[in-house]
Each structure stands twice: as structure tokens, then as C-alpha cells.
XYZ file of C-alpha atoms in Angstrom:
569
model
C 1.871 2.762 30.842
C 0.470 -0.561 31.590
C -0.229 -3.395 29.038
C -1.608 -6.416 30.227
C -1.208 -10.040 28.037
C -4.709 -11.416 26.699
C -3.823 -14.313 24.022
C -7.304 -13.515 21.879
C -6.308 -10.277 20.177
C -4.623 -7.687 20.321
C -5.846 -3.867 20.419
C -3.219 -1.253 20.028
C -2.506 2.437 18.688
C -0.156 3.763 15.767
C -0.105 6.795 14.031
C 2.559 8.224 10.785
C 3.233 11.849 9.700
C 1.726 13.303 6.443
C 3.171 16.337 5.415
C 0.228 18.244 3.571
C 0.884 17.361 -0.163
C -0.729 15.630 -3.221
C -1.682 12.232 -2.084
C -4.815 10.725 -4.974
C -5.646 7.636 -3.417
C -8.573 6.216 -1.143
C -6.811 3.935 1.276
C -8.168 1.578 3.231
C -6.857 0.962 7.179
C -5.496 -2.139 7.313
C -3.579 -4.493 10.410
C 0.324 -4.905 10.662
C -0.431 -8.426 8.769
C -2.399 -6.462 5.953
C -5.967 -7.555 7.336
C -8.428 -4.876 6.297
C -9.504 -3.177 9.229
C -13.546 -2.607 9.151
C -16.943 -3.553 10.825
C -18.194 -7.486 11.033
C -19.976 -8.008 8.137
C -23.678 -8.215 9.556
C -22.671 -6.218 12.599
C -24.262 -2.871 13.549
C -22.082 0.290 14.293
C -23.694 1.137 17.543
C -22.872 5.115 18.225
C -23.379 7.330 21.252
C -23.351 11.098 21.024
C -23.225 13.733 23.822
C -24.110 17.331 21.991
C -22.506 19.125 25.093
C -20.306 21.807 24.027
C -18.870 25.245 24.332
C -20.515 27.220 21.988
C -24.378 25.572 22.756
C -24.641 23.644 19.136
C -27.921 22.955 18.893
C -28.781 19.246 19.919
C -30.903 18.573 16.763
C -28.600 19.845 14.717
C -26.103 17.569 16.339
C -28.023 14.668 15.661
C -29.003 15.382 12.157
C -25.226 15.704 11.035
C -24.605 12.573 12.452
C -27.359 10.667 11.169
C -26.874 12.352 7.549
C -22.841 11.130 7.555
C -24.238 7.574 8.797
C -26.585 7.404 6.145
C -24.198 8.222 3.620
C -21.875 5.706 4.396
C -24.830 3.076 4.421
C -25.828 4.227 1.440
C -22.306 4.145 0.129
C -21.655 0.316 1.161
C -24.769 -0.703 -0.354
C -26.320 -1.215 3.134
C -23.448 -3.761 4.453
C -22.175 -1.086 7.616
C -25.860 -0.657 9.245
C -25.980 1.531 12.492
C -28.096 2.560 15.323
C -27.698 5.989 16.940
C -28.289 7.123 20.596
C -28.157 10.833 21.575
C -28.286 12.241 25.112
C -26.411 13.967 27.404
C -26.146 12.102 30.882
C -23.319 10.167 32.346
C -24.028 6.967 30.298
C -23.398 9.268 27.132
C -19.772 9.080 27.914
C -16.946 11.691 26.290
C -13.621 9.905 26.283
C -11.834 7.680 23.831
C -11.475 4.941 26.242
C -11.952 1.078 25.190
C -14.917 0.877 27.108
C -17.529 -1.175 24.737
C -19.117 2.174 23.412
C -18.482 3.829 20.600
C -18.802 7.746 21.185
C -18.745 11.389 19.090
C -18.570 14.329 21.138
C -17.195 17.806 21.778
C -13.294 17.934 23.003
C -14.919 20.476 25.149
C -16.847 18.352 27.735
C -13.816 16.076 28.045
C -11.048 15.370 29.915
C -8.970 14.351 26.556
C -6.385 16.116 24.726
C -5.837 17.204 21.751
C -3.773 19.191 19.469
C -4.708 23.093 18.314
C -4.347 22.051 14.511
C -6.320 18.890 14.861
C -10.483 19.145 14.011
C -11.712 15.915 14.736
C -10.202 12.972 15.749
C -11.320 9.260 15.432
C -9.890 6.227 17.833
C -10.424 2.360 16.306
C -10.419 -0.437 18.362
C -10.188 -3.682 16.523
C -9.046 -7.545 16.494
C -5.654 -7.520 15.230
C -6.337 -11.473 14.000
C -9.139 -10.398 11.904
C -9.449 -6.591 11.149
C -13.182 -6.239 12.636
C -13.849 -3.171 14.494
C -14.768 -3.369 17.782
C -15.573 0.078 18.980
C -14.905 3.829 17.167
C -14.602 6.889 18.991
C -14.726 10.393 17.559
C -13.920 13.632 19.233
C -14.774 16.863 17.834
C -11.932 20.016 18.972
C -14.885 23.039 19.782
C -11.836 24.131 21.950
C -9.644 25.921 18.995
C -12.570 25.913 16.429
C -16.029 27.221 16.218
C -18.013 24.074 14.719
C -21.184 26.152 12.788
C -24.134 24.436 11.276
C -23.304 26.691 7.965
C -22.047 25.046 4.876
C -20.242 28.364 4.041
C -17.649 27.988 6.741
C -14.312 26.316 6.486
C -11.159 26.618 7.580
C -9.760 27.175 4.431
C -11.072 29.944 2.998
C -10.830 32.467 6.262
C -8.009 34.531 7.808
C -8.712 33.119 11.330
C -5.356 35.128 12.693
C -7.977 36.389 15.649
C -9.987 34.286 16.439
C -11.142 30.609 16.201
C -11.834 29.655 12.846
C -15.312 28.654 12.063
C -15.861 25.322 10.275
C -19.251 23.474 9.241
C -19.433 20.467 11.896
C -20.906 18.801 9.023
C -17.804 18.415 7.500
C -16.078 17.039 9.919
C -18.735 14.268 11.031
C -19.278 12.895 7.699
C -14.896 12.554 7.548
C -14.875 11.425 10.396
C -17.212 8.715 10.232
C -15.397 7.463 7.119
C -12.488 6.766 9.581
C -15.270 4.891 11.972
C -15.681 2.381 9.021
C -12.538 1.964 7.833
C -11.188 4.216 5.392
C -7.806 6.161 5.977
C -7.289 9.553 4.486
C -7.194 10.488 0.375
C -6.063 13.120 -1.415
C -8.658 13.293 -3.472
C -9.949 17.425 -3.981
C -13.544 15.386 -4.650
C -13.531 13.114 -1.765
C -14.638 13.716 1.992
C -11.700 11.847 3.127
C -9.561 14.580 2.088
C -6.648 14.615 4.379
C -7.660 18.670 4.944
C -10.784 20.708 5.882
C -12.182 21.841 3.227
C -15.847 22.841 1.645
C -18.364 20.355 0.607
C -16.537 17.424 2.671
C -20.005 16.771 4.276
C -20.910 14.706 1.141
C -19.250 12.028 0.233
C -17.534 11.178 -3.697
C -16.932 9.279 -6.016
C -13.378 8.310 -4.606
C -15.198 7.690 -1.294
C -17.975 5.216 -2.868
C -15.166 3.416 -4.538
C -13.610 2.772 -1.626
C -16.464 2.201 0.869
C -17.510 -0.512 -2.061
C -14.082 -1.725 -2.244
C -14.189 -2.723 1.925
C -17.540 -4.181 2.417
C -18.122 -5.302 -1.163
C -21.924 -7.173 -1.539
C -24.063 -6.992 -4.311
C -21.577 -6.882 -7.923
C -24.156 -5.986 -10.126
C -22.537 -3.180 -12.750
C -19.255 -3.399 -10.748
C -16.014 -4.841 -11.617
C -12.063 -4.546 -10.677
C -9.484 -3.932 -12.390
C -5.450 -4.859 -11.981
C -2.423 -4.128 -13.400
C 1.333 -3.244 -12.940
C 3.331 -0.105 -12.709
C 6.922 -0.261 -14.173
C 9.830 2.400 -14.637
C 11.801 2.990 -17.816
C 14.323 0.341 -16.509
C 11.584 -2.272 -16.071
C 11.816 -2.020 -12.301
C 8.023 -2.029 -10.338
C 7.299 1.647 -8.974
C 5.694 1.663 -5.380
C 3.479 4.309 -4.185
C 2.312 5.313 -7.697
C -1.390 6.843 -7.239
C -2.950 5.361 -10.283
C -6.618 7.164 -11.138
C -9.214 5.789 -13.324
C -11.374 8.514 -15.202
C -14.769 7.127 -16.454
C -15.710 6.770 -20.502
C -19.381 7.471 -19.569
C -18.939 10.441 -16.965
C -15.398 12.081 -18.193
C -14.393 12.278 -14.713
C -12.285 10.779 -12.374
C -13.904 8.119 -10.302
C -11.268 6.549 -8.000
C -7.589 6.251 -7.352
C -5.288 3.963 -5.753
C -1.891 2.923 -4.569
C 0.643 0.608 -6.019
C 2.731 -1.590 -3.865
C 5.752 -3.023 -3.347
C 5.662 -4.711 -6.828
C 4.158 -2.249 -8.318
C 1.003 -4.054 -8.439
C -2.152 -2.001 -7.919
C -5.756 -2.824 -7.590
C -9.525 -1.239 -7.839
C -11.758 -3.028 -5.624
C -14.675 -1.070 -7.189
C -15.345 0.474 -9.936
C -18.540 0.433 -11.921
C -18.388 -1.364 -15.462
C -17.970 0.842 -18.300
C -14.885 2.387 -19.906
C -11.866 3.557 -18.310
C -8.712 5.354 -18.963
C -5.811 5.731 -16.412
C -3.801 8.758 -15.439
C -0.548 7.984 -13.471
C 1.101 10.407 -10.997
C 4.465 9.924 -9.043
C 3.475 9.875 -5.042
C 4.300 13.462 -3.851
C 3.219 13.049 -0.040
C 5.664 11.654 2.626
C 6.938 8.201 2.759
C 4.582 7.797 5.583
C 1.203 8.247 3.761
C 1.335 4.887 2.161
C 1.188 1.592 3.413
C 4.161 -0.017 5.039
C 4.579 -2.617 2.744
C 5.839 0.154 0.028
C 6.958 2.823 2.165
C 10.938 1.487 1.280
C 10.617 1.972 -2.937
C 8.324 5.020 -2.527
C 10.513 7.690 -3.004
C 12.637 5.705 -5.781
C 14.177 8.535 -8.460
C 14.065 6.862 -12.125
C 13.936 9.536 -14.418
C 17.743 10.785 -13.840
C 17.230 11.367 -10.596
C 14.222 12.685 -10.582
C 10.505 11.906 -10.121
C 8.614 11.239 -12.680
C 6.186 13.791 -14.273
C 2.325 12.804 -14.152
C 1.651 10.118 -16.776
C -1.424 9.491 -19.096
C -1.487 5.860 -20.626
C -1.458 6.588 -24.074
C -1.017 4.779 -27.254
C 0.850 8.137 -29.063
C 1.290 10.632 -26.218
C -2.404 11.741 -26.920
C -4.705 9.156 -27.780
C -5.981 7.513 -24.405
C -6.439 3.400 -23.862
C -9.305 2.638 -22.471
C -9.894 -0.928 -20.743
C -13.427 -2.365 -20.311
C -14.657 -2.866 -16.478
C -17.108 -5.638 -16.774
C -19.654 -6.242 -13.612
C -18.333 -8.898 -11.446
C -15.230 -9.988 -13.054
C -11.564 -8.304 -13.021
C -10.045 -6.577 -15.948
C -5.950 -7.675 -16.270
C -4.164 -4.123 -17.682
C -0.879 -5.963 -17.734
C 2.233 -3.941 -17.354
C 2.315 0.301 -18.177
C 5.903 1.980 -17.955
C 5.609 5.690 -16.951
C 7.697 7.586 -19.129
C 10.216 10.799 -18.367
C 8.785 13.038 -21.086
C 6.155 15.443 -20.140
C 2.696 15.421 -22.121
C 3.467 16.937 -26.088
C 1.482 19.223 -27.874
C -1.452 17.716 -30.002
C -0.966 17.602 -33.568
C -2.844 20.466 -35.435
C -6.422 19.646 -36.798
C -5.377 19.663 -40.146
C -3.226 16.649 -39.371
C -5.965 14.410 -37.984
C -9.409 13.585 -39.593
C -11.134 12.406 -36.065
C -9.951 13.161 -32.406
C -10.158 10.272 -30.394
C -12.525 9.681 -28.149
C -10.993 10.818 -25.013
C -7.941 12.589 -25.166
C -5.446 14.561 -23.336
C -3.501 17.358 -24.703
C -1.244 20.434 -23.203
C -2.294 23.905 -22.940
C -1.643 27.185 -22.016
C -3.720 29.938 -20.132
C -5.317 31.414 -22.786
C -4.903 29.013 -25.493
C -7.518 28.019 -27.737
C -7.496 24.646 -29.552
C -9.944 22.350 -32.066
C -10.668 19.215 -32.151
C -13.076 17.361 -34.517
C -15.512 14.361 -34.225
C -18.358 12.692 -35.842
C -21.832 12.702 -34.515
C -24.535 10.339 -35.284
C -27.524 12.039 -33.052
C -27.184 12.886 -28.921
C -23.879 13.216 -27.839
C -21.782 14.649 -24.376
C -18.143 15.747 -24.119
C -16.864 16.625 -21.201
C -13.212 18.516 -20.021
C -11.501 18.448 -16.868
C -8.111 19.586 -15.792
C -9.326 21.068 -11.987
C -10.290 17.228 -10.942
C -6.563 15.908 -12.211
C -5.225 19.405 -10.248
C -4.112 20.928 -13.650
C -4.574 24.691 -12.813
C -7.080 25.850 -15.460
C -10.554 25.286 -16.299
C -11.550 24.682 -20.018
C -14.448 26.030 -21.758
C -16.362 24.557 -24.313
C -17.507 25.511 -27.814
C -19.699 23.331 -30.668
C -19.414 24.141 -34.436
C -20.556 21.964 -37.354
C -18.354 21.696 -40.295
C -19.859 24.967 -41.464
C -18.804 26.694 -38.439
C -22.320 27.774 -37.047
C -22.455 26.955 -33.482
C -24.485 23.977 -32.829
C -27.064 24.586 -29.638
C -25.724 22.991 -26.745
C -25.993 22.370 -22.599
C -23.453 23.419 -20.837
C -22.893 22.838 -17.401
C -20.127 24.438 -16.430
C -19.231 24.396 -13.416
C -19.908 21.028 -13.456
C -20.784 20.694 -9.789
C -21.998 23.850 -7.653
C -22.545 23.093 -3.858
C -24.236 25.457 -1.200
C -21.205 25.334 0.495
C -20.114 27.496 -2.415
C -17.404 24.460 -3.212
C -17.605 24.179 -7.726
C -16.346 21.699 -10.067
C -14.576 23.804 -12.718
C -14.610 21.610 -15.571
C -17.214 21.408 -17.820
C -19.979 19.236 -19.590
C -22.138 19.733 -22.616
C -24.631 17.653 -24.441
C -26.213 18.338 -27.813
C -27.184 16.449 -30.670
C -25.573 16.696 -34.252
C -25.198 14.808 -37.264
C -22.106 14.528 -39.306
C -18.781 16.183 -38.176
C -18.506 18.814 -35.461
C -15.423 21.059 -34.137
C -15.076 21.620 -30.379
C -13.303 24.220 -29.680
C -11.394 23.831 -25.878
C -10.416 27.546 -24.685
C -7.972 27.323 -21.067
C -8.857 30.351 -18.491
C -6.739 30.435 -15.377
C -8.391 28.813 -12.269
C -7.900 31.440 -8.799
C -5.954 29.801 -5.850
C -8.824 29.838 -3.871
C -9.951 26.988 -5.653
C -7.917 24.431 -4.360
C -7.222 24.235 -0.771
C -3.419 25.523 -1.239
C -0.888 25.164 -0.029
C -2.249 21.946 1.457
C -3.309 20.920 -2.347
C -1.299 22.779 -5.062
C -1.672 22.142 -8.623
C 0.213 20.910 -11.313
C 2.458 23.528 -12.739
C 1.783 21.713 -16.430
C -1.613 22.860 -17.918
C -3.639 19.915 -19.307
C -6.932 18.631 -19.838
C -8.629 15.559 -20.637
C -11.424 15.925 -23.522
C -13.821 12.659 -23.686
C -16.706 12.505 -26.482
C -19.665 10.527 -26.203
C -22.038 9.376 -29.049
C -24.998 8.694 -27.702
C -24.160 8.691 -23.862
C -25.684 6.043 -21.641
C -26.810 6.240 -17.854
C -23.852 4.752 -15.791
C -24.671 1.148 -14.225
C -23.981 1.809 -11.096
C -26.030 3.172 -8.238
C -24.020 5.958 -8.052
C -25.712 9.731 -9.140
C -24.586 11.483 -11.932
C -23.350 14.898 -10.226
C -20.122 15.182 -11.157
C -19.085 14.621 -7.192
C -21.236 11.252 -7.174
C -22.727 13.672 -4.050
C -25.661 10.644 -2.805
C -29.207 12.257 -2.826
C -30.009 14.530 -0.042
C -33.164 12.491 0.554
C -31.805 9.008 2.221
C -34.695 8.504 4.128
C -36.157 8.848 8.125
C -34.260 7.327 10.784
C -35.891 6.773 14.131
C -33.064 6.054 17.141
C -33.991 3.463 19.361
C -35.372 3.976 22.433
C -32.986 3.107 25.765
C -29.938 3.273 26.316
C -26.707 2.786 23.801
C -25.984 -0.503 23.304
C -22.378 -1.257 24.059
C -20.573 -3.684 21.568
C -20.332 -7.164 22.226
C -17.290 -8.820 23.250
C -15.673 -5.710 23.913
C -14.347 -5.532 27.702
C -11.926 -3.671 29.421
C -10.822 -7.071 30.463
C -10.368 -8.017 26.558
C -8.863 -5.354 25.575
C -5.079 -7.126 25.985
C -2.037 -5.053 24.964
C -4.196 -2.088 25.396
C -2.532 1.381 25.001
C -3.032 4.630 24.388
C -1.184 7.084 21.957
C -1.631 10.918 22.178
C 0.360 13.551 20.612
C -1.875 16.377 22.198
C 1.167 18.397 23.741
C 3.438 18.442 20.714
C 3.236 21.389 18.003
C 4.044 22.221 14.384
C 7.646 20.319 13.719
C 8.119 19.433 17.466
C 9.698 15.748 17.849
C 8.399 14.059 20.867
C 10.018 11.429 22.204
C 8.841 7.450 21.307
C 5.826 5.813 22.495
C 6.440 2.222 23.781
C 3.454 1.328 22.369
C 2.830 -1.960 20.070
C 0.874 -1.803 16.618
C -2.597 -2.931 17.113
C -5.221 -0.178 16.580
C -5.473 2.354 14.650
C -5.502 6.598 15.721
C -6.019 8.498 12.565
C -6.911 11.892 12.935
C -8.278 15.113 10.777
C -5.534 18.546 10.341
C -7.273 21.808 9.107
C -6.028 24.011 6.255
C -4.598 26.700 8.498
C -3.192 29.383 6.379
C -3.040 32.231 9.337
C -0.639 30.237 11.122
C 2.345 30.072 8.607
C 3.960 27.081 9.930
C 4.637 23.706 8.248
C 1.552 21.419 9.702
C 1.935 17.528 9.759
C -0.569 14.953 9.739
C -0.228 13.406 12.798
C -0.446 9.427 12.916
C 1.988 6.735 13.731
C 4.474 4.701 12.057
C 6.189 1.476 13.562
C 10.274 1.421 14.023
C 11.945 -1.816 13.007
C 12.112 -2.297 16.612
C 8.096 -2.840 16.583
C 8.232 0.385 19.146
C 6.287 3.669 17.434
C 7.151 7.169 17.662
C 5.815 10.568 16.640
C 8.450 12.337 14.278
């Protein structure tokens, strides 16, 4: 491989391994110097695609999944990543991932690229190492070893594909993939697109993926606000790689998660004002799915040895804090030491003469419990456990002090997709007056609810009950599906007419240090031998669910050697 010196900037390609495990966090792509890696502010994302393919998608098809996941993420950064879109399918519609000035999608079938069997879709970033901004995105779609449908039904994870090529919804890999185009690295989320596996309903966008679009290409701060703070073990020492989620007052669900680094510092970029409570979880993924900087203190054992278990912010083991986001300013939480203990049992009802607001107790399949609150007119309480992977899903009952049941609205499950992808967890609004008992009964939740064994579930059944007297609408743009799915309705969009507009600046003769990184020819576990290739750009690519297969799979993306050299492990 050649590399040839140009002193502007630098444009390179590194990858890390993920093995398939529990990884809550949006993440955003950044440089080896920490710049956030994402699109001018002001520039358009200028995209080519070539529908060409195998299996004969049809071309409008093709187009209207693209411009759908383009829209979303517009929509998503309040506007600030704009695009224009080209389709055709002669020469100037091009179908490699070269650094050529033109951003591409297209089939791996009507190209001479490479690419691994267990790999979907796979997006190439060409950026200024100086200053983060994008320069040009390339996406290639694998119709070699998959049949990409137009149904929402299909997915890799749900079929025994043992015979055949397993059919996925192309859908869900364009709207994914495109979240890699502006920026965002993989989550492990169940409720976000950027879901580091296939699975159902990952052609819409969440909550998790809002927060983080927001949290890159931040603009208008009207009902948004951060919020900071510090993880610590029992010792006092900072915990790295902690995913730290914030579950929303107003909607009882979780709305976005993070990393903390080296110090054990984390940060929300994001979030809209209101009410939150955090949940803490010890980082179960490989050392490689976090960010360099914390990669060394990741896998620290301070609870005897061991990791510790998933930890609610409490002020008694049951009652949770809650910290006020306010719009345009940043909420300090201080310092929070996770503790060794698992979550206790509640105290009976007896014991208590109001439940707190939102609260988190321990169950058991099967187990029915009571809480009590007073109501002063409309009110909404929600329970989750399937959104914080606990592997139940509660149902919920209203009684007043009398014990008639009070009429209700349930919504249960919460979210319901055509993909057939659900929400298990419930909300229900009434309106009462005086004190009410909600009764919280915990039914098993079937494996084929979470994308196992890509995304198993805690093996500690909880749930997190939050009561709201006279709920509010949320501040924020965002909808109030329990997904924070954007409308389906984003408007017409009208391509251009010409040809695709190649991005400026962006030469063949600029693109110094320019190399190329492809693990196409290695398999499940294989070790290929190092790249001499210098960190610059980022390769992040997409791994199915593949449960015919049987072997361990790996996310497949770079990581840098102390000797600055990278290598696929």
C-alpha cells in the first residue's frame, strides 16, 4: 500500500472488535485527538445512489428508503445535517468506497468491493483529522449473502436462515447506516437504530438516537439542557466505561445513555428539560467498544473482584433522585458511588403511607406487588423493565382506597410497530382523587423479544414504576411514542436535477495518508495479520444477528496499537 504525505489533513481508516454484548450508550465518532467527527456545520451531505442489484429491488423503493433515513436524521438534528440526493444508474453513479469526492450507497453486488458474509451494510468516512468534518461517506449494502426486502417483517433475527440467505428489510439497514454517514458510532440501545445488530423496527430512529444526533450538531436549545456528573467505586476511585442512562419524569422511559471516561466523568449533550433519574450499569461489551481514552480502566473489578451489578441512584435502595434538566443550561449531579449490593425488596405497603414518585423495586415472574399514591385529578404511571433489559414485562392495575378498580388507559405494549417489533412495558392514564393502589403484576417476557444472544437480559427481575399527577406534554420536539419514532409524514423531497455534486475540497490529490482497511477475507474468530495503516478515518460497519450460524460473531472495526500501527484481532 501506498501513502503519500499532504501537510493539510490527514484521511485514514481504523476499525476495533465488539463482541456482541450489552453496550447502552449512543457514541459519537470522534478523531485520535478527540475531535468529533461529523458534517460542516452549514454543509450539505451530497449522496449518490446506484439501485443496481441482484435481486432487481425496485428503484423507487430504493430511493424512498433513502430519502426516509435522510429525513429522519434532518429531522433529528433539528435541520443542521441538510442533504441533497441523486439516484441513477450510469457510470457517474459510481459503486466503490473510494475517496473520490462522492459520497455513494449501493448494492455490494454491482461492485468490485469486498466484504464479509456476516456484515449487512457497511459505511466508509472520510474526514479532516484537524477538525472532525466529514468530507465524503460511502455506504455499501451486502445483497450478496442477504436478501434486502422492502418488508418491515423481515430481519435477520427472527429467521432460521440455515438455507438460504436471510431476508432483511433494506430499510433497516439504510436508516443505520446513514446514522454512521453523520457521525454516530454504534449503541446498544434495544430502542435505538444504531443498535450494533439487525434487528426489527431499526428503520426509525429513537430516543437514544435523537439524543445523540442533538448532542453532535446541537442548534436551537430551546427545552434542552445537559447534564454532568461523576461515577465513583466503593473505594472512591472514578469507574470508566460505565453506561450511565437517564429515564425521563414525564415519559417513564429511558431517553438516552452514555459513557463515562477515564475519570469517570460522563456527559449528556442532549436531553430535553424535565425530570430525570439515572440507572447505572457496569460496561459488559469488549474493551474495544468504548473510546480509547477509557479503554485501560474499563474492565476494572471493584466489587471483590467482580463487576458491579446494575445500579439505580437511590436515596434508600428504592426511592429514585431525580435531577432537574433545565433548557439551555447544564445540571452538575456531583459524584454517585455504585454500590456491590443488588437492588432489595421494597418494603411492604403497610410500611409506607405514599410510594415515591418513581421507583424501582425487585420482582419475580409471577409476583404481584402494591404500591399507593395520591391523586389530585389526571394522572399517568408508567412501568418498564424490557427498555432497562430486565426480562419481564409488568402489568398494571388501578384501585381506589376502596378497592374498586378505577377506569383506566392502558397501553400496553407501549409501542407496537408494523415491523411487528413491541415495547413491553406499559402506560396508563386515568384520573382519581384521593389515594389509589397500583397493583404491578411481573409475566415472563419470550426470548424472541430481545435480539439474543446478541442482547441478553438481566438475570435480576426489576422494574421502574414512575407516577405522574397531572402529566405535562414533554418540551421537546420529540413525539411521545414510547420509541420517540419521528412522524411518518416528514414532508416531499424533490432531488435535484443533474448530476451528483461531488464535495468540495475533496481530491484524490488531498486525500494525504490515504489508506484503505478491509477485513473482507477474514471469518468468525480468524486473526488476520496487522494493517500498516495510520488512524485517520473512520470504517465502522453493521454485523447481523445470525443465530443459524452458531459461531461467536465480532464486530469488526479497528483499534490502534501503541505503535500507532492498527490491526484486526
Amino acid at each position: 500500500m501506498k501513502f503519500l504525505p499532504v501537510p493539510l489533513f490527514l484521511m485514514l481508516s481504523f476499525s476495533t472488535i465488539f463482541e456482541l454484548q450489552t453496550s447502552f450508550a449512543y457514541t459519537l465518532s470522534t478523531t485520535d485527538t478527540g475531535k468529533q467527527i461529523r458534517w460542516k456545520y452549514g454543509q450539505k451531505f451530497f449522496l449518490a445512489g446506484n439501485p443496481t442489484g441482484r435481486d432487481g429491488f425496485p428503484s423507487d423503493l430504493f430511493r424512498s428508503a433513502v430519502v426516509d433515513g435522510l429525513q429522519q436524521w434532518k429531522w433529528a438534528t433539528h435541520g443542521m445535517v441538510d442533504f441533497d440526493y441523486w439516484q441513477g444508474t450510469t457510470g457517474e453513479y459510481e459503486t466503490n468506497l473510494k475517496n473520490n469526492g462522492l459520497s455513494s450507497i449501493f448494492f455490494a453486488s454491482n461492485s468490485q468491493e469486498s466484504i464479509d458474509q456476516n456484515i449487512i451494510g457497511y459505511t466508509k468516512l472520510w474526514f479532516n483529522s484537524n477538525n472532525g468534518d466529514i468530507i465524503e461517506a460511502d455506504i455499501m449494502l451486502n445483497d450478496r449473502d442477504y436478501e434486502l426486502t422492502n418488508s418491515p417483517y423481515d430481519t435477520s433475527s427472527s429467521h432460521n436462515h440455515q438455507f438460504s440467505r436471510p431476508k432483511v428489510y433494506l430499510n433497516n439497514i439504510i436508516t443505520h447506516e446513514l446514522g454512521h454517514a453523520i457521525g454516530l458510532s454504534h449503541s446498544g440501545n434495544i430502542n435505538s437504530s444504531m443498535l450494533y445488530v439487525e434487528y426489527a423496527e431499526q428503520s426509525k430512529i429513537g430516543c437514544d438516537d435523537w439524543a445523540g444526533a442533538r448532542h453532535l450538531y446541537p442548534s436551537d436549545l430551546s427545552g434542552i439542557g445537559t447534564l454532568t456528573g461523576t461515577i465513583l467505586a466503593p473505594n472512591g476511585d472514578p469507574v470508566a466505561g460505565a453506561m450511565v442512562t437517564a429515564i425521563s419524569k414525564q415519559r417513564g422511559i429511558p431517553i438516552a445513555s452514555v459513557h463515562s471516561d477515564q475519570n469517570g466523568r460522563f456527559y449528556f449533550g442532549a436531553l430535553e428539560a424535565g425530570g430525570v433519574a439515572l440507572m447505572i450499569e457496569h460496561f459488559q461489551g469488549s474493551t474495544h467498544s468504548v473510546p480509547t481514552g477509557v479503554q485501560a480502566k474499563s474492565f476494572a473489578q471493584i466489587c471483590s473482584g467482580n463487576r458491579f451489578p446494575t445500579y439505580f441512584n437511590t436515596s434508600d435502595g428504592h426511592n429514585l433522585n431525580q435531577y432537574l434538566v433545565q433548557s439551555g443550561l447544564n445540571t452538575e449531579v456531583g459524584e454517585m458511588k455504585v454500590q456491590c449490593e443488588e437492588i432489595l425488596e421494597s418494603v411492604p405497603l403497610s410500611s409506607i403511607r405514599t410510594t415515591p414518585d418513581m421507583l424501582v423495586d425487585r420482582t419475580q415472574v409471577g409476583a404481584t406487588k402494591v404500591y399507593q399514591y395520591n391523586a389530585h385529578g389526571p394522572f399517568q404511571i408508567t412501568g418498564i423493565a424490557y427498555l432497562l433489559l430486565s426480562p419481564i414485562k409488568v402489568n398494571l392495575e388501578v384501585y381506589d382506597e376502596r378497592g374498586q378498580i378505577i377506569p383506566i388507559q392502558t397501553t400496553n405494549p407501549m409501542y407496537r410497530a408494523e415491523s411487528s417489533f413491541e415495547i413491553f412495558d406499559s402506560k396508563i392514564t386515568g384520573e382519581a382523587y384521593g389515594p389509589i393502589q397500583v397493583k404491578v403484576t411481573a409475566e415472563a417476557t419470550h426470548a424472541s423479544g430481545f435480539p439474543a444472544p446478541a442482547i441478553t437480559p438481566s438475570s435480576v427481575p426489576y422494574f421502574v414504576i414512575t407516577f405522574n399527577a397531572s402529566p405535562k406534554a414533554a418540551p421537546s420536539e420529540l413525539p411521545s411514542n414510547a420509541r420517540c419514532a419521528p412522524p411518518d409524514d416528514l414532508g416531499v423531497y424533490q432531488s435535484p436535477e443533474g448530476s451528483p455534486v461531488k464535495s468540495s475540497g475533496n481530491t484524490r490529490d488531498a486525500a494525504g495518508f490515504c489508506g484503505n482497511a478491509n477485513a473482507a477475507n477474514f471469518k468468525h474468530g480468524q486473526h488476520p495479520p496487522k494493517s500498516e495503516i495510520p488512524l485517520g478515518s473512520i470504517l465502522a460497519w453493521f454485523l447481523p444477528f445470525l443465530t443459524a450460524i452458531g459461531a461467536k460473531v465480532y464486530f469488526l472495526l479497528f483499534r490502534r496499537t501503541k505503535s500507532s500501527k492498527l490491526f484486526i484481532r
